[in-house]
Amino acid sequence: MSARILYIEDNESNMYLVNFLLEARGHTVLQAWDGRQGVELALREQPDLILLDIQLPVMDGYEIARAIRAEASLARVPIVALTSYAMSGDREKALGAGCDGYLEKPINPETFVASVEQFLPTAP
Amino acid sequence: MATILVVDDQAENRYLLEVLLKGHGLAAVLAANGAEALALADGQDIDLVIADILMPVMDGYSLCRAWRQDPRLALVPFVFYTATYTEPRDEQFGLSLGADRFLIKPMPVEDLLAVILELLARGPRAPADIPADEPAYLREYNLALFRKLESKMAANARLEEEVRHFQNVESLGRMAGSVAHDLNNLLGPILGMAGFLLENYGEHPELHKRLATILVAAEQARSLVQGLTEFARKEVPAFEPVDLNLLVRQAVDLLEADARPGIRWELRLEPDLPRFPGAPVALARVLMNLGRNALDATLPPGSVRIATRTLDPGRVELTVADTGHGIPPELMARVTEPFFTTKAQGRGTGLGLAIVQNIVRAHAGTLAVESEVGQGTCIRVVLPAG
């Protein structure tokens, strides 16, 4: 099953790596480089899933998650946070802000896509 | 017979390796990515793996790790063979996963084969330490993959730029061809009538001067149109065996008339240069254009050196080097662009090197420009010779 996944990330290396891994498995990736662009794209494109970096400038991941959840059309889209391995408090905060789950950075390229796919809504 | 597993997402790369291996008495099985490779290895014995790195579904690093973790495969030699090599760190990372070699594409086939045979002769390797699934390893893995992606993207961008440039030149060529045709029709009567008037009423000094001015300008226009026609010419004339040295001597004879005193010709022509298939008229044009550019760029005292030599059995090289004013680095990228010229108005059409480029391409050759401001310029043309 191929999904449309929005990835909000300001770091180029992570963006291209995740983009490569997801596309290599047949998914389509929408790229947003900051929160404002991310929420805009989410509203317009209605992705199947949102991947969200937590450490972003201006509007951090928690704010973005709350902003997405505040939109009626996006209330049910799964949001998966990418949290830094070192920051254990991030996970609870991410779940508290409306994320459905989190994955740790650095990601494991071998298992990353399968982990993301677990959060995809099952086809109706 | 040893069986080699070739893992590459590009079908032509798989095919090339398959041909090479089979040609040397080895069996080849082919997979388009890591996952396919593991599936293939499940059903048969593999004696050695050659794997690319960036592949969809499962990349080469993942494959190597999985390979080393499988007790049945752990001791089978594993070779990375990858094109977009970037840093020694990539090699270190590949070897840290238990790879036996990290080879850079393209590699001379004898060398590649030698590595394969050496590893096969050595047989099963010692067990490798597989890095644990910890953040430091993952970070290194992320970076290694990203470096690969980055160099691949850079290569793609360069290719796109080249394609775009080529398309521009092509469409310019088509346009130039139709403009040249119309202009020629217009220049006919101008030249004809001015000539007729000059012949019949030319004794009047004032009229003579004016008519001569018209003729000179119209002649210049005609040579510009001729350049356009040549630039736009698409059909490649039939190839025949060409004596490049002879063409060089003929071109120099013609150019000598225009050369300023104090410019020395230096010919270094390889006596036994093989004849090779080419279009003599087109190659003569190459020599004339390069020679004229060199002369125009060089102030006396100076020299223009033309050299020919066999590069290797399959290729000949022609160089035209001058001691002229050189090309500033910022203009280097534009020198083969049609209509780009730094010569004075009316002196150059900006088509000389563009025409040379087209002809060299039609011969499946390459053209390189080296230049240093104040030192001179060297144009290097390499043509296939057999």
Short mmCIF file of C-alpha atoms in Angstrom, two decimals, chain B residues 2-152:
data_model
loop_
_atom_site.label_atom_id
_atom_site.label_comp_id
_atom_site.label_asym_id
_atom_site.label_seq_id
_atom_site.Cartn_x
_atom_site.Cartn_y
_atom_site.Cartn_z
CA ALA B 2 31.68 -20.27 -8.56
CA THR B 3 28.42 -18.31 -8.36
CA ILE B 4 28.54 -14.54 -7.98
CA LEU B 5 25.51 -12.61 -6.75
CA VAL B 6 25.29 -9.19 -8.44
CA VAL B 7 23.10 -6.63 -6.66
CA ASP B 8 22.42 -3.36 -8.46
CA ASP B 9 19.24 -1.39 -9.16
CA GLN B 10 20.45 -0.42 -12.65
CA ALA B 11 19.67 -3.15 -15.18
CA GLU B 12 22.58 -2.14 -17.45
CA ASN B 13 25.07 -2.41 -14.58
CA ARG B 14 23.78 -5.89 -13.75
CA TYR B 15 24.03 -6.85 -17.39
CA LEU B 16 27.63 -5.59 -17.74
CA LEU B 17 28.79 -7.54 -14.71
CA GLU B 18 26.91 -10.62 -15.84
CA VAL B 19 28.66 -10.54 -19.22
CA LEU B 20 32.04 -9.99 -17.59
CA LEU B 21 31.60 -12.83 -15.10
CA LYS B 22 30.20 -15.32 -17.58
CA GLY B 23 33.00 -14.46 -19.98
CA HIS B 24 35.44 -15.64 -17.33
CA GLY B 25 33.74 -18.90 -16.49
CA LEU B 26 31.83 -17.67 -13.46
CA ALA B 27 28.09 -18.01 -12.91
CA ALA B 28 26.09 -14.87 -12.14
CA VAL B 29 22.76 -14.43 -10.40
CA LEU B 30 21.21 -10.96 -10.46
CA ALA B 31 19.19 -8.99 -7.92
CA ALA B 32 17.85 -5.41 -8.13
CA ASN B 33 18.08 -4.66 -4.42
CA GLY B 34 19.08 -6.06 -1.04
CA ALA B 35 15.78 -7.79 -0.36
CA GLU B 36 15.87 -9.62 -3.70
CA ALA B 37 19.47 -10.61 -3.00
CA LEU B 38 18.58 -12.19 0.34
CA ALA B 39 15.67 -14.05 -1.24
CA LEU B 40 17.96 -15.41 -3.98
CA ALA B 41 20.62 -16.47 -1.49
CA ASP B 42 18.00 -18.44 0.39
CA GLY B 43 17.63 -21.00 -2.36
CA GLN B 44 21.20 -21.50 -3.58
CA ASP B 45 24.85 -21.35 -2.67
CA ILE B 46 26.56 -18.05 -3.34
CA ASP B 47 30.36 -17.76 -3.41
CA LEU B 48 30.68 -13.98 -3.52
CA VAL B 49 28.46 -10.87 -3.49
CA ILE B 50 29.01 -7.65 -5.48
CA ALA B 51 26.59 -4.97 -4.30
CA ASP B 52 25.78 -1.38 -5.13
CA ILE B 53 24.85 0.91 -2.22
CA LEU B 54 21.91 3.18 -3.05
CA MET B 55 19.03 0.92 -4.07
CA PRO B 56 15.31 1.07 -3.41
CA VAL B 57 13.61 -1.25 -0.91
CA MET B 58 16.86 -2.36 0.74
CA ASP B 59 20.17 -0.55 0.36
CA GLY B 60 23.58 -2.19 0.15
CA TYR B 61 24.62 -1.36 3.72
CA SER B 62 21.50 -3.04 5.08
CA LEU B 63 22.14 -6.02 2.85
CA CYS B 64 25.72 -6.34 4.07
CA ARG B 65 24.63 -6.25 7.68
CA ALA B 66 21.86 -8.78 7.16
CA TRP B 67 24.27 -10.95 5.17
CA ARG B 68 26.81 -11.03 7.96
CA GLN B 69 24.10 -11.79 10.52
CA ASP B 70 22.89 -14.87 8.65
CA PRO B 71 24.99 -17.83 9.87
CA ARG B 72 24.75 -19.50 6.45
CA LEU B 73 26.06 -16.39 4.63
CA ALA B 74 28.31 -14.78 7.24
CA LEU B 75 31.56 -16.11 5.77
CA VAL B 76 30.78 -15.43 2.09
CA PRO B 77 32.96 -12.61 0.67
CA PHE B 78 31.07 -9.34 0.18
CA VAL B 79 32.23 -6.53 -2.14
CA PHE B 80 30.75 -3.06 -2.45
CA TYR B 81 30.94 -1.72 -6.00
CA THR B 82 29.58 1.80 -6.13
CA ALA B 83 29.78 4.82 -8.39
CA THR B 84 29.21 7.91 -6.35
CA TYR B 85 32.12 7.53 -3.99
CA THR B 86 32.55 10.50 -1.73
CA GLU B 87 34.77 10.03 1.30
CA PRO B 88 37.14 7.55 2.94
CA ARG B 89 34.52 7.38 5.70
CA ASP B 90 32.19 5.57 3.30
CA GLU B 91 34.78 2.89 2.78
CA GLN B 92 35.44 2.64 6.52
CA PHE B 93 31.73 2.32 7.17
CA GLY B 94 31.31 -0.35 4.50
CA LEU B 95 34.24 -2.35 5.85
CA SER B 96 32.98 -1.96 9.43
CA LEU B 97 29.82 -3.79 8.37
CA GLY B 98 31.91 -6.76 7.34
CA ALA B 99 32.50 -6.02 3.65
CA ASP B 100 35.76 -7.37 2.23
CA ARG B 101 36.34 -4.65 -0.35
CA PHE B 102 34.97 -1.23 -1.20
CA LEU B 103 35.42 -0.65 -4.93
CA ILE B 104 34.70 2.46 -6.98
CA LYS B 105 32.80 2.31 -10.28
CA PRO B 106 33.84 2.33 -13.02
CA MET B 107 36.90 0.20 -12.55
CA PRO B 108 39.06 -1.41 -15.27
CA VAL B 109 37.50 -4.83 -15.78
CA GLU B 110 40.82 -6.66 -15.31
CA ASP B 111 41.23 -5.05 -11.88
CA LEU B 112 37.68 -5.87 -10.85
CA LEU B 113 38.11 -9.43 -12.02
CA ALA B 114 41.43 -9.74 -10.18
CA VAL B 115 39.76 -8.75 -6.90
CA ILE B 116 36.94 -11.23 -7.45
CA LEU B 117 39.32 -14.08 -8.27
CA GLU B 118 41.55 -13.25 -5.32
CA LEU B 119 38.63 -13.32 -2.88
CA LEU B 120 37.27 -16.54 -4.41
CA ALA B 121 40.68 -18.20 -4.12
CA ARG B 122 40.89 -17.21 -0.49
CA GLY B 123 37.57 -18.91 0.29
CA PRO B 124 35.46 -18.29 3.41
CA ARG B 125 36.52 -15.24 5.40
CA ALA B 126 36.92 -14.87 9.13
CA PRO B 127 33.74 -13.96 11.00
CA ALA B 128 33.20 -10.19 11.20
CA ASP B 129 32.23 -8.15 14.22
CA ILE B 130 28.86 -6.68 13.42
CA PRO B 131 28.26 -3.26 14.93
CA ALA B 132 25.49 -3.18 17.52
CA ASP B 133 22.24 -1.39 16.79
CA GLU B 134 23.18 1.66 18.83
CA PRO B 135 22.87 5.42 18.20
CA ALA B 136 26.52 5.92 17.25
CA TYR B 137 26.28 3.23 14.57
CA LEU B 138 22.91 4.50 13.36
CA ARG B 139 24.20 8.05 13.13
CA GLU B 140 27.15 6.86 11.04
CA TYR B 141 24.76 4.81 8.89
CA ASN B 142 22.44 7.81 8.36
CA LEU B 143 25.39 9.98 7.39
CA ALA B 144 26.83 7.38 5.04
CA LEU B 145 23.51 7.03 3.23
CA PHE B 146 23.08 10.78 3.10
CA ARG B 147 26.52 11.29 1.56
CA LYS B 148 25.56 8.81 -1.14
CA LEU B 149 22.26 10.57 -1.79
CA GLU B 150 23.98 13.91 -1.93
CA SER B 151 26.57 12.90 -4.51
CA LYS B 152 23.90 11.16 -6.56
#
